[in-house]
Each structure stands twice: as C-alpha cells, then as structure tokens.
mmCIF file of C-alpha atoms (C1' of nucleotides) and ligand atoms in Angstrom:
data_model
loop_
_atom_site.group_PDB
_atom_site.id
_atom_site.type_symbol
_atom_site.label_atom_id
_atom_site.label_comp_id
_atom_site.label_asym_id
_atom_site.label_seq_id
_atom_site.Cartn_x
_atom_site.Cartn_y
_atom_site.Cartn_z
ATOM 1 C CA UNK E 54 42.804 123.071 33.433
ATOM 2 C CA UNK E 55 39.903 122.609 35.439
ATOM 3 C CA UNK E 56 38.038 119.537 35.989
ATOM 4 C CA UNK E 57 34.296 119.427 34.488
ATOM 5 C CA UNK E 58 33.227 118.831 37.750
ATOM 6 C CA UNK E 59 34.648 122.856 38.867
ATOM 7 C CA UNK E 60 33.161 123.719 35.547
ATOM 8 C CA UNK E 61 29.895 122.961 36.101
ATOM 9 C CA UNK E 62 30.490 124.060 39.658
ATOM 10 C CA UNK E 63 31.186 127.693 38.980
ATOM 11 C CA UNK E 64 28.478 127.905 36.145
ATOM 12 C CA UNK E 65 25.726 126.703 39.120
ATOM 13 C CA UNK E 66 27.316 129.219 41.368
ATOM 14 C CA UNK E 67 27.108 131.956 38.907
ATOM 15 C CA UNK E 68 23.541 130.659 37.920
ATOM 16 C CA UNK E 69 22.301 130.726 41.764
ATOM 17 C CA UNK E 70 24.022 134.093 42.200
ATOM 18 C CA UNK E 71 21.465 135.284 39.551
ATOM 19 C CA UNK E 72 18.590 134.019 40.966
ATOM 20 C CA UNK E 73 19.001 134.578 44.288
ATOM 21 C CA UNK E 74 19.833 138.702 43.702
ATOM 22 C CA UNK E 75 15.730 137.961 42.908
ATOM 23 C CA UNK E 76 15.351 136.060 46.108
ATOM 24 C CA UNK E 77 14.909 133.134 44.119
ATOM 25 C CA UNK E 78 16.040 129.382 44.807
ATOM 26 C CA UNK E 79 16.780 127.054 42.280
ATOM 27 C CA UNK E 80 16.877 123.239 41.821
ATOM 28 C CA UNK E 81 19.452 120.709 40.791
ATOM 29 C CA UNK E 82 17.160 120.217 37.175
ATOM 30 C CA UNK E 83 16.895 124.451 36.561
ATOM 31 C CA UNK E 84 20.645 124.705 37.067
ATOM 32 C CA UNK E 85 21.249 121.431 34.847
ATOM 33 C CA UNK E 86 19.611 122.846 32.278
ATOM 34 C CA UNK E 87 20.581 126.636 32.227
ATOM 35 C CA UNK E 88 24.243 125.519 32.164
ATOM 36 C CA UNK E 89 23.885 122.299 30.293
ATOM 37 C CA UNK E 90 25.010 119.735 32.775
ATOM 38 C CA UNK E 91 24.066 116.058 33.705
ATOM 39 C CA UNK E 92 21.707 116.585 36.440
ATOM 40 C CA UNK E 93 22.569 113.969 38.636
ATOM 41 C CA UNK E 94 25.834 114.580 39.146
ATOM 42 C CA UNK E 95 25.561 118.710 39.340
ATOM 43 C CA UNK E 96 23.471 117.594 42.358
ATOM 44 C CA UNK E 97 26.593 116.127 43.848
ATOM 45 C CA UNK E 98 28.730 119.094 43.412
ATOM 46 C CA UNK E 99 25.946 121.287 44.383
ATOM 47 C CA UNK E 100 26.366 118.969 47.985
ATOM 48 C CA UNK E 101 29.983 119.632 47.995
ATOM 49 C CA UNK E 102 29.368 123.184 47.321
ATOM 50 C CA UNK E 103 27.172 123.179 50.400
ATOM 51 C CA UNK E 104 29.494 121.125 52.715
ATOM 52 C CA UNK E 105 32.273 123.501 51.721
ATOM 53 C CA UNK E 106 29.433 126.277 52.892
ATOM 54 C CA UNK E 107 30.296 128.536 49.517
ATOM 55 C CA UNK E 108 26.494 128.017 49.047
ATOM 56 C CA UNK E 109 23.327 127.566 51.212
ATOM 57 C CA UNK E 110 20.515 125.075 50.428
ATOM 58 C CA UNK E 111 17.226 124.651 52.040
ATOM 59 C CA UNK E 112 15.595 121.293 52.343
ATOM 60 C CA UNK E 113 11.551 120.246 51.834
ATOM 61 C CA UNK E 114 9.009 121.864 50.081
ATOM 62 C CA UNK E 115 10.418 125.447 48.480
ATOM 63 C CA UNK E 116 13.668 125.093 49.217
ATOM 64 C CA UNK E 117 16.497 125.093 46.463
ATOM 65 C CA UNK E 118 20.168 126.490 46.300
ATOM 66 C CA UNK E 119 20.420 130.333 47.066
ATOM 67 C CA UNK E 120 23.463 132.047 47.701
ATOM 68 C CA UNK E 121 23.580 135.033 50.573
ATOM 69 C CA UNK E 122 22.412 138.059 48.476
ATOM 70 C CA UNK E 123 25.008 140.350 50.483
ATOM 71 C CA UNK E 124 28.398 137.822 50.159
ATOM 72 C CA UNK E 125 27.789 137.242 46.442
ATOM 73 C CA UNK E 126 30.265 140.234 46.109
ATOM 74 C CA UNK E 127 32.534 137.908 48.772
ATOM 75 C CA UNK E 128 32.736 134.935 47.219
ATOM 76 C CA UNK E 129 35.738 134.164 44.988
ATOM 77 C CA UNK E 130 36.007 131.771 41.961
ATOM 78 C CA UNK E 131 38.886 130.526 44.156
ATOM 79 C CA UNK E 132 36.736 129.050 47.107
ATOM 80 C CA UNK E 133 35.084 127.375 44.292
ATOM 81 C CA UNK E 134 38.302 126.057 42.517
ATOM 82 C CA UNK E 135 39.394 124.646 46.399
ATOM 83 C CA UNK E 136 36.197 123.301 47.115
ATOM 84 C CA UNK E 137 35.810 121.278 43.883
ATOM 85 C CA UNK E 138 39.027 120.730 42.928
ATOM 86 C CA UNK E 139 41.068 120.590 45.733
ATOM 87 C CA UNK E 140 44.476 123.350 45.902
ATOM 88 C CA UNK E 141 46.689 121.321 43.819
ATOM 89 C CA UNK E 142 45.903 124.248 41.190
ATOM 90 C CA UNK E 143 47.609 126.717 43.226
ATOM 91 C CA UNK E 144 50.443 124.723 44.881
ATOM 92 C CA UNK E 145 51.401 121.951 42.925
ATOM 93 C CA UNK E 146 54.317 120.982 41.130
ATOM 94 C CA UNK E 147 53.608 121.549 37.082
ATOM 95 C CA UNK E 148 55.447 118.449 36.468
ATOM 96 C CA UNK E 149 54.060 116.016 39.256
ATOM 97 C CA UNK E 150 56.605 116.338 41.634
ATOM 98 C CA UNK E 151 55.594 115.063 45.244
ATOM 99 C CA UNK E 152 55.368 119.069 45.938
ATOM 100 C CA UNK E 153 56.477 122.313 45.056
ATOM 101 C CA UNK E 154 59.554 122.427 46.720
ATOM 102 C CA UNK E 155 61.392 126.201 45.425
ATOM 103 C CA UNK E 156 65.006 124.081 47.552
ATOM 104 C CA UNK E 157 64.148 120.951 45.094
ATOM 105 C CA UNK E 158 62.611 122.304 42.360
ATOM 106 C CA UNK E 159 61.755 120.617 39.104
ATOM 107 C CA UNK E 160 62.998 122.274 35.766
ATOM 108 C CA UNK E 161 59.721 124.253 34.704
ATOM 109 C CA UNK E 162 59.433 125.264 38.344
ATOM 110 C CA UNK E 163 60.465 128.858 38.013
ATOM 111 C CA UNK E 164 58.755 129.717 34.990
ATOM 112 C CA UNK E 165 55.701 127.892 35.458
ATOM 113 C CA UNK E 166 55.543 129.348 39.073
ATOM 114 C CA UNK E 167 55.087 132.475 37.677
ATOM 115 C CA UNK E 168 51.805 131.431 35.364
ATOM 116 C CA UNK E 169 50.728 129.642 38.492
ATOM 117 C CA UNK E 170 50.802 132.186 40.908
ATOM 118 C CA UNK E 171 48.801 134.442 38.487
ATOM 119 C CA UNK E 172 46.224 132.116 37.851
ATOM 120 C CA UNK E 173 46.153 131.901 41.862
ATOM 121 C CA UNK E 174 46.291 135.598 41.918
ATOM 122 C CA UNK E 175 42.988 135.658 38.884
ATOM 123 C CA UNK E 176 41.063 133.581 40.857
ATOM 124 C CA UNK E 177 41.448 134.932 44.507
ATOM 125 C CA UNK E 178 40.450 138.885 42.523
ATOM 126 C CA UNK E 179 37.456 137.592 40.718
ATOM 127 C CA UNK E 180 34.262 137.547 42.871
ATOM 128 C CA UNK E 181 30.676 135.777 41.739
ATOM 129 C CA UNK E 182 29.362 139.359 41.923
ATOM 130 C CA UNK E 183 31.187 140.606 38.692
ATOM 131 C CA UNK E 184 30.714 137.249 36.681
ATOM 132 C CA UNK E 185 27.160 136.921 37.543
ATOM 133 C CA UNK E 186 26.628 140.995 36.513
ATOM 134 C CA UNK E 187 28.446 140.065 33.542
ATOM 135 C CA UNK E 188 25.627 137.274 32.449
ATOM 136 C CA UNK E 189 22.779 139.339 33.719
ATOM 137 C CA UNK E 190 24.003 142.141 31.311
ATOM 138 C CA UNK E 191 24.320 139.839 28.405
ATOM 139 C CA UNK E 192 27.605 139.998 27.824
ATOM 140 C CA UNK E 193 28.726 136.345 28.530
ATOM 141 C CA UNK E 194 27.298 133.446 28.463
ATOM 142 C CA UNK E 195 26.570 130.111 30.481
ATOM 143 C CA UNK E 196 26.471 127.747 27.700
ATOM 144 C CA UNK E 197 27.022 126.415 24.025
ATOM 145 C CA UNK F 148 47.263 121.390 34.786
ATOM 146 C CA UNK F 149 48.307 118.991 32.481
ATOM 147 C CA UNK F 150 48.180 115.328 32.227
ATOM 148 C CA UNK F 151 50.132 112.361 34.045
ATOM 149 C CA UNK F 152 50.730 111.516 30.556
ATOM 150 C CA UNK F 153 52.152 114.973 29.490
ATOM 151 C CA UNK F 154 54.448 115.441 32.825
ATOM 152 C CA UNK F 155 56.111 112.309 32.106
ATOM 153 C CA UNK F 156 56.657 113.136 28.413
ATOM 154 C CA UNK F 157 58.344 116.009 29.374
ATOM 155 C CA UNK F 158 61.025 114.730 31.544
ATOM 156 C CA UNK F 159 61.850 111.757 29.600
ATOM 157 C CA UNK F 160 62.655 114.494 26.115
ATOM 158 C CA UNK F 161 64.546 116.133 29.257
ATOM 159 C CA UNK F 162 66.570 112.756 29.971
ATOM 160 C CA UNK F 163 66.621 111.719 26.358
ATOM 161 C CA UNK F 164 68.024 115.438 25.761
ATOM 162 C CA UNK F 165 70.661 115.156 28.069
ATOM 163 C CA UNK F 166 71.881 112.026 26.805
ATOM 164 C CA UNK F 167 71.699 112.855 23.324
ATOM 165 C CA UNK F 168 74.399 115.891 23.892
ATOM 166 C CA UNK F 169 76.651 112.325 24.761
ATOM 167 C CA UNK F 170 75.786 110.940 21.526
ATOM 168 C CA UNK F 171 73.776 107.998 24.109
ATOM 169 C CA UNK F 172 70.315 106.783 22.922
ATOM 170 C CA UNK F 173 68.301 105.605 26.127
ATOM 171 C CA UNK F 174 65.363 103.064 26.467
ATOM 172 C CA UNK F 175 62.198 103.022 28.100
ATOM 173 C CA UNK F 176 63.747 101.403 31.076
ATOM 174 C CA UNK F 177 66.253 103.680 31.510
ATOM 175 C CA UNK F 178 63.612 106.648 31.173
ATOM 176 C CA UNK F 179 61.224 105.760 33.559
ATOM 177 C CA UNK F 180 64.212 104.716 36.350
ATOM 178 C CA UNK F 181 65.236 108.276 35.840
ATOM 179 C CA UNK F 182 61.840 110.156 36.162
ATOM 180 C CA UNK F 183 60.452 107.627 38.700
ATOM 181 C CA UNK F 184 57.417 106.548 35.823
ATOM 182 C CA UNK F 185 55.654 103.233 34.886
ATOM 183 C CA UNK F 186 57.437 101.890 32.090
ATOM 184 C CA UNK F 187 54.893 100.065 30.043
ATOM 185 C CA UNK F 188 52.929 103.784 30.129
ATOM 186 C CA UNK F 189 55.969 105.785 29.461
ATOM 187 C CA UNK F 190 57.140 103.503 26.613
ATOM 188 C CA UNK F 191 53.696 104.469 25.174
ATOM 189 C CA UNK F 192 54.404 108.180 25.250
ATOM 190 C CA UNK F 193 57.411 107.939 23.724
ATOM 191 C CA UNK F 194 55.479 106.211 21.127
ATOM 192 C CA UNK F 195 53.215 109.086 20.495
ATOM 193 C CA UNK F 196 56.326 111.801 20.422
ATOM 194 C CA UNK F 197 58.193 110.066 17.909
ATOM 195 C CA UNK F 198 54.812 109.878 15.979
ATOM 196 C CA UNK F 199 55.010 113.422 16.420
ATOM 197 C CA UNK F 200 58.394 113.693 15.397
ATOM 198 C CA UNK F 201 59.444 115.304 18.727
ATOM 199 C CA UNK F 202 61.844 112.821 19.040
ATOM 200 C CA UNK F 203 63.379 110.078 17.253
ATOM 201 C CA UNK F 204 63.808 106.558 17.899
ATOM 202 C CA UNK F 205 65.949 103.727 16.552
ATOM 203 C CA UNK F 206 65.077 99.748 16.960
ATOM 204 C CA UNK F 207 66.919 97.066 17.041
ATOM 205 C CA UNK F 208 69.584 95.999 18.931
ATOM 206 C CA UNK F 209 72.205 99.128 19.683
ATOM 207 C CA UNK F 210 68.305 101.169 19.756
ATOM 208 C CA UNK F 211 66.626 103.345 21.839
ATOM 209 C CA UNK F 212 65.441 107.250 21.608
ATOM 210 C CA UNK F 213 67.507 110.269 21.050
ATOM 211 C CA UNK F 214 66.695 113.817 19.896
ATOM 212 C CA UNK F 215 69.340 115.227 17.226
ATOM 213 C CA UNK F 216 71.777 117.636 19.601
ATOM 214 C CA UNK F 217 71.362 120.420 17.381
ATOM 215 C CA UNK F 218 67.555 120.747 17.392
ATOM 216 C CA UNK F 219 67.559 120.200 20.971
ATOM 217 C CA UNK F 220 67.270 124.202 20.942
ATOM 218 C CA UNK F 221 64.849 124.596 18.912
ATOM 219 C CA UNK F 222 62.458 122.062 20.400
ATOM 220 C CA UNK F 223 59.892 123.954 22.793
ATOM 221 C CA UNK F 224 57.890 122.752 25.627
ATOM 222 C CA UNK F 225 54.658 123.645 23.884
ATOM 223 C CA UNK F 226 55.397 120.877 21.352
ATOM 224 C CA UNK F 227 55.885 118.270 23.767
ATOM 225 C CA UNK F 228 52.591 119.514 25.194
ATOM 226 C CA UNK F 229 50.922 119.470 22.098
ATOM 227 C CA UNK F 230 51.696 116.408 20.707
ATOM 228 C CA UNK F 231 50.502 114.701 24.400
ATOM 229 C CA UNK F 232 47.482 116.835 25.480
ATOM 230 C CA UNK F 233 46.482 118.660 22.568
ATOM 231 C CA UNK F 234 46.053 122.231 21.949
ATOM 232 C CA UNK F 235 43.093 122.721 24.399
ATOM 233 C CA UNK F 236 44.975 123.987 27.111
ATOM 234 C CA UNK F 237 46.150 127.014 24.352
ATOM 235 C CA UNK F 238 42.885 127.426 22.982
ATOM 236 C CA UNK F 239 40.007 125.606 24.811
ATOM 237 C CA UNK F 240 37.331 127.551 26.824
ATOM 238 C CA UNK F 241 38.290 127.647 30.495
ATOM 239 C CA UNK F 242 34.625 126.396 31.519
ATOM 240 C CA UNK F 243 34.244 124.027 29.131
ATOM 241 C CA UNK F 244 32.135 125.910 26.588
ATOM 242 C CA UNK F 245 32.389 124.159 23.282
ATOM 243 C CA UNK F 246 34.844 126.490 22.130
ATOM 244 C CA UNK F 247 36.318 129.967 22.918
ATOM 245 C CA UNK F 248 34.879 132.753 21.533
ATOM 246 C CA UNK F 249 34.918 136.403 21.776
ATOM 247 C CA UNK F 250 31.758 136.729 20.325
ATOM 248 C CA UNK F 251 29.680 134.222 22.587
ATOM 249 C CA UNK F 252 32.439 134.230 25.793
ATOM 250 C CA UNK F 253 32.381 132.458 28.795
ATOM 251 C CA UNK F 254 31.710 134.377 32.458
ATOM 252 C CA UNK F 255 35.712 134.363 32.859
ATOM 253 C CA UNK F 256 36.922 134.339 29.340
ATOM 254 C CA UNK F 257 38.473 137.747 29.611
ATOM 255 C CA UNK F 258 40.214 136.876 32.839
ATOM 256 C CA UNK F 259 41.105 133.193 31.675
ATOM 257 C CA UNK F 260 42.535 134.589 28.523
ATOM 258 C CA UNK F 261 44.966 136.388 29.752
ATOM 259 C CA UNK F 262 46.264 133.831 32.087
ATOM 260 C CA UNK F 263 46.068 131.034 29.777
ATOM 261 C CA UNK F 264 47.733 133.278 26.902
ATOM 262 C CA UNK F 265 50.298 133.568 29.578
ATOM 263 C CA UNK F 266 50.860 130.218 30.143
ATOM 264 C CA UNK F 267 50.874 129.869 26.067
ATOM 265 C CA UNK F 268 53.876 132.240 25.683
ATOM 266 C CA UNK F 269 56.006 130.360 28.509
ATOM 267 C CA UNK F 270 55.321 127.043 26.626
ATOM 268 C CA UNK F 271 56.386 128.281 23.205
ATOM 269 C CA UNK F 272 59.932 130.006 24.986
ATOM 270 C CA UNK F 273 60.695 127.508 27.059
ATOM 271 C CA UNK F 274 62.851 124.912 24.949
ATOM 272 C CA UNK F 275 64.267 121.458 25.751
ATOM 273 C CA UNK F 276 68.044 123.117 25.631
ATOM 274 C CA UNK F 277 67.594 125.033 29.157
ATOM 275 C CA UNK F 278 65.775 122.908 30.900
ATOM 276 C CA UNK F 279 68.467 120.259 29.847
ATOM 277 C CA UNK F 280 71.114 122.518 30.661
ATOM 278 C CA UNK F 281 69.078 123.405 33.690
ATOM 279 C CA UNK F 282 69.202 119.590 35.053
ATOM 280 C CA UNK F 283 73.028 118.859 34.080
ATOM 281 C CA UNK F 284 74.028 121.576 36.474
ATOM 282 C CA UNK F 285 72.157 120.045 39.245
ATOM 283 C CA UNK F 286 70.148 123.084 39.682
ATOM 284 C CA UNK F 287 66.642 120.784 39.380
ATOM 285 C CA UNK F 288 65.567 117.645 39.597
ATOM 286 C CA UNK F 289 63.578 115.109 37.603
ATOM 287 C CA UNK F 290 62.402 112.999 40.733
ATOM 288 C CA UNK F 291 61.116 112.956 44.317
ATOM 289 C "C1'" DT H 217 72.051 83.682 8.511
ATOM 290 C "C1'" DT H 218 71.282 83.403 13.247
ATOM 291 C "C1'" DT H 219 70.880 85.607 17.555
ATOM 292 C "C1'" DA H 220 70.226 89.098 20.829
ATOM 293 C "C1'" DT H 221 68.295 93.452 21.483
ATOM 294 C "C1'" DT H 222 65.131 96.892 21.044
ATOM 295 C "C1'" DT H 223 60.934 99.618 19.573
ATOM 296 C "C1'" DC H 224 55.994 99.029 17.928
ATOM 297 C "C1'" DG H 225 51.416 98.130 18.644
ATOM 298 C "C1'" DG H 226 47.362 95.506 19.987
ATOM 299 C "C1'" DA H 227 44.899 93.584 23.893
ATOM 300 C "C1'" DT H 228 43.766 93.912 28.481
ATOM 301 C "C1'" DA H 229 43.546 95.528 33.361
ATOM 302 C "C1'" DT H 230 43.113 99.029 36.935
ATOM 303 C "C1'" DT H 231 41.964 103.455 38.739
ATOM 304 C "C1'" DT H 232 39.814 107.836 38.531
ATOM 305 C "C1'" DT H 233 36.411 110.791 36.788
ATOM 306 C "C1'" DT H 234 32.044 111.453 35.152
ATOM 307 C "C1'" DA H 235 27.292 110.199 35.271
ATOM 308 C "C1'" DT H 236 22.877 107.818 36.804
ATOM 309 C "C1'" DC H 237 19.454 105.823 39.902
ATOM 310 C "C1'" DC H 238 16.931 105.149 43.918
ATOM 311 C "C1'" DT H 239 15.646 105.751 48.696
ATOM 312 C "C1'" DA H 240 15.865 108.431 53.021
ATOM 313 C "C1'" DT H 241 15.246 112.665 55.225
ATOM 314 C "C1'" DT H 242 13.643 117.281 55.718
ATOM 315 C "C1'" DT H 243 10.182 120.864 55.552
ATOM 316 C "C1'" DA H 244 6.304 124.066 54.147
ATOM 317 C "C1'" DT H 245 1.623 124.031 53.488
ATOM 318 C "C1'" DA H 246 -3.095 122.265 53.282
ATOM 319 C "C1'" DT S 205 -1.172 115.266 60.812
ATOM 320 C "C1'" DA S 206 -0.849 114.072 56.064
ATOM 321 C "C1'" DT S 207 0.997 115.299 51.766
ATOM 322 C "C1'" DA S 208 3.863 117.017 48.363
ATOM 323 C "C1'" DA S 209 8.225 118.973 47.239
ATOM 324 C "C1'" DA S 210 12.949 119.274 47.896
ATOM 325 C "C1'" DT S 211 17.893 118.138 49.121
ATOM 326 C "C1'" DA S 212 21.136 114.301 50.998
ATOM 327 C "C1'" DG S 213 23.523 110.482 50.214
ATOM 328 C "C1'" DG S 214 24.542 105.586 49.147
ATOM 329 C "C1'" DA S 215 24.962 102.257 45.383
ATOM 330 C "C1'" DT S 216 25.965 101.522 40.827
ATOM 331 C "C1'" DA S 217 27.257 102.290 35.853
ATOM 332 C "C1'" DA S 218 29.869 104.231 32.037
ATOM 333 C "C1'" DA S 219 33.707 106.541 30.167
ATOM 334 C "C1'" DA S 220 38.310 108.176 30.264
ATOM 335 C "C1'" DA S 221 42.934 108.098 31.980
ATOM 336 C "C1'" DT S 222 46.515 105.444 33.655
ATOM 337 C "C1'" DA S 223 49.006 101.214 33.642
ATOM 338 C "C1'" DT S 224 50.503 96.361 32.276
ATOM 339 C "C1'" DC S 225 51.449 92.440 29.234
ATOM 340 C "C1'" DC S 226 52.932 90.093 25.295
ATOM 341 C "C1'" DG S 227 54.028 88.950 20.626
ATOM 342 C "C1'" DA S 228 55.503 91.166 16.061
ATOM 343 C "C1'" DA S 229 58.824 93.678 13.529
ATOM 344 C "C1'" DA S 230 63.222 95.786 12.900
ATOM 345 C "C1'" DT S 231 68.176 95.958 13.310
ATOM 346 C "C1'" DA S 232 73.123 95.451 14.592
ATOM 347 C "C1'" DA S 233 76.552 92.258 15.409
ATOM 348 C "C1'" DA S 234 78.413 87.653 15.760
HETATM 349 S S1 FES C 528 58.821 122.115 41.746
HETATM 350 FE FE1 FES C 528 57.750 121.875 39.926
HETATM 351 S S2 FES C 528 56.640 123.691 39.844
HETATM 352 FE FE2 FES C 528 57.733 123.976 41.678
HETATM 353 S S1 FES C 529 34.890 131.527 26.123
HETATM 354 FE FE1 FES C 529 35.490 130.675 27.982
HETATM 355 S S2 FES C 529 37.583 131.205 27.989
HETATM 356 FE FE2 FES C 529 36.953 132.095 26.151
#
DNA sequence: TTTATTTCGGATATTTTTATCCTATTTATA
DNA sequence: TATAAATAGGATAAAAATATCCGAAATAAA
C-alpha cells in the first residue's frame, strides 16, 4: 500500500509529534531506533519531510527534528502520504492506466474509485495529533 | 496499490476471459499487444496464475491460455490478486508492523482497517465475468 | 515420425527502491 | 574564536521489482 519509505515517514512524524508536545528535538538515531528503521536512510526522508516543510529541523549543536507544538493538530497523514509518496495514491488508475480518466476508464475504475476515494478521504481526516495521543496513551504502538 | 506485476495479471485473465467465451485460447503475444505489457514479463505472470490454477494453459502447437467459460463467474479479482501479490494487502499492517494485530496495533490500524477491509470486500465481489462483460461492451478499456 | 508451434523455466539484465557511508555546512556554547 | 554537535546532501551499495533472452519440453498436425 504504502511504500516503507512513507512508513517509516509517518512513524518519525508521529515519534517527533511526541517529543516535541515536551519541547523536545530528536535525532535521526532516537527516531531510528524508537520506530525500528535503518538510520541512514530515515535521515533522508526526515530531509524530504523538511523540504516538503511538514516538519521543522534545526541545524548545529541542539538542534534535531521538532514539529510546531500548535499545528500537530494540523497536520494530516495525507501531507505525509504526498510528500513521501507522491499523489499517485489518491489519483491513480488501480490498474496502471496513464491516468484516471472517469471518460476512459479502466474496468475496476468504478469500484475501486470508491475504496480510493475513502482511503483519500481517511487520510485527509486523520491528523498527527490523534495518532500521536493514541501512542502517548498506550494504546498503539510504533513497532514490532 | 498493487504491483506492475498484479495490474498486468489482471487484464490479461480480462483478455484471456473474453476470448475464452469464443472458445479462442490466446498467447503471450497476443496478451501483452492487447494490454500494452512487456511480453517476456507478462508471459511470466501467466506462468504464476496457471500455477495457481487461475487459469489454464495448453502447449503445443494449437496452445495458448484460456479460462473454462463457465468458471469465468466464479473467478474473483481477489484471486488474481492473491496468487500475484499475496495476501498482504488483505491482511498486512498498514505501517509495516510485522503483522496486524488488535492486541499490539499500529497508530492507524483502526482507521486502516476499515479501509483496507473495504478494499478486501470489493476484491472478493468483483469477478472476472463483469469486468469481461464490462470491456466487450466498450464501456472500458484495457489500454492508454 | 517429423515439423511447426507453443508454454515452461532457468539465466541474466535493467531499473527502482531501500540502505549505507562520508564529508560539508550550520550553530550553540565554552 | 574554537570546538563539539547536529542536519544536509552527494556518492555508493544492496536488494527487490521489472524486464529480456534462450533453450527445453510438450503437443497437434502433416
Ligand atoms: S481509470 Fe482505472 S481507476 Fe480510474
Ligand atoms: S496493526 Fe497496523 S494496521 Fe493493524
């Protein structure tokens, strides 16, 4: 569904959401290792999560990844999704046509549409606030 | 969503569908002329359906693949699916946690769940006849 | 039985995704 | 200003997905 690259991305997001409710930044290696992720390359989607500007980070000596403690409630798992993986998610054809075209559709368009769209419609009504709550209370979980 | 792989499988059974209603077996070439896909790589897919006894084929001269008309019907989307891309999709944690569990859930797994349940039940009532049926009257396309 | 046709399956190549490594740049503090 | 601590970003490596090639095996018909 996702790629693992979103994956990690909105378990750092979540993760940094935590943290920075506390004021606190985080690094690249804490986030790798709270949400069991190669290191190296969470750094890269942590960049593309900054270029993208769904997170902050803060260069030299005490800086880290920290998230706006009043848009945490803003930010949608679907800026995430776009940022990582692009918006083929939402708009794509489900079976590869050059584009989801409802005047030349392909023969799962109109029922797949319909999944789509709600996916679309999940991830555009879920904010970082509620899944990051949902961790802090103990109720989910980040890995294993 | 799902694979290159997966989204050619499932408009060759499509093509090899509508043939079959002709009583016409179809080859590889013919398959991948029709649904604009490598040949070599579809070939290979077809390999791994009739492994999965999705579809039948027959070698030799006079060859090719077919799909008996009357379990055309009864064939569902979620078994081409399944037989290509594996039951993940139906059952696999949407961020990648090893697997999905309502005792040790993910952030999203109660959102996810729902969607990807969703997406389950449109597999599993989707079959090969209407989206065969669906093609013949011109109403979508495989291509383009 | 020979021939032409066709799928099967192993080997290999290419591209994309995932992952690692190393250096440059930035920045707070001593 | 010097130093230590951090992110940025380029280069590279490894793994997985996608794609190609070719000979072996099966089969119908001549
Ligand atoms: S055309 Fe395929 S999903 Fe719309
Ligand atoms: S645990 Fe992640 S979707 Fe169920």
């Amino acid at each position: 569904m996702f790629s693992k690259a979103c994956e990690y991305g909105i378990k750092a997001c979540i993760f940094i959401a935590i943290n920075s409710y506390e004021g606190k930044r985080v690094s690249p290696k804490e986030i790798a290792e709270e949400i069991n992720s190669p290191q190296a390359f969470t750094a890269k989607i942590l960049q593309a999560l900054v270029r993208h500007k769904v997170i902050n980070s803060i260069k030299g000596a005490y800086g880290g990844f920290e998230v706006s403690k009043y848009e945490i409630k803003n930010i949608k798992l679907s800026q995430i999704v776009k940022a990582i993986d692009g918006d083929n998610i939402y708009n794509g054809c489900g079976l590869g046509l050059e584009k989801c075209d409802e005047n030349h559709p392909c023969p799962v368009h109109d029922k797949f549409k319909v999944v789509r769209d709600e996916l679309k419609l999940m991830l555009e009504n879920t904010s970082l606030e509620e899944l990051a709550l949902n961790i802090k209370s103990g109720a989910s979980f980040l890995k294993t």
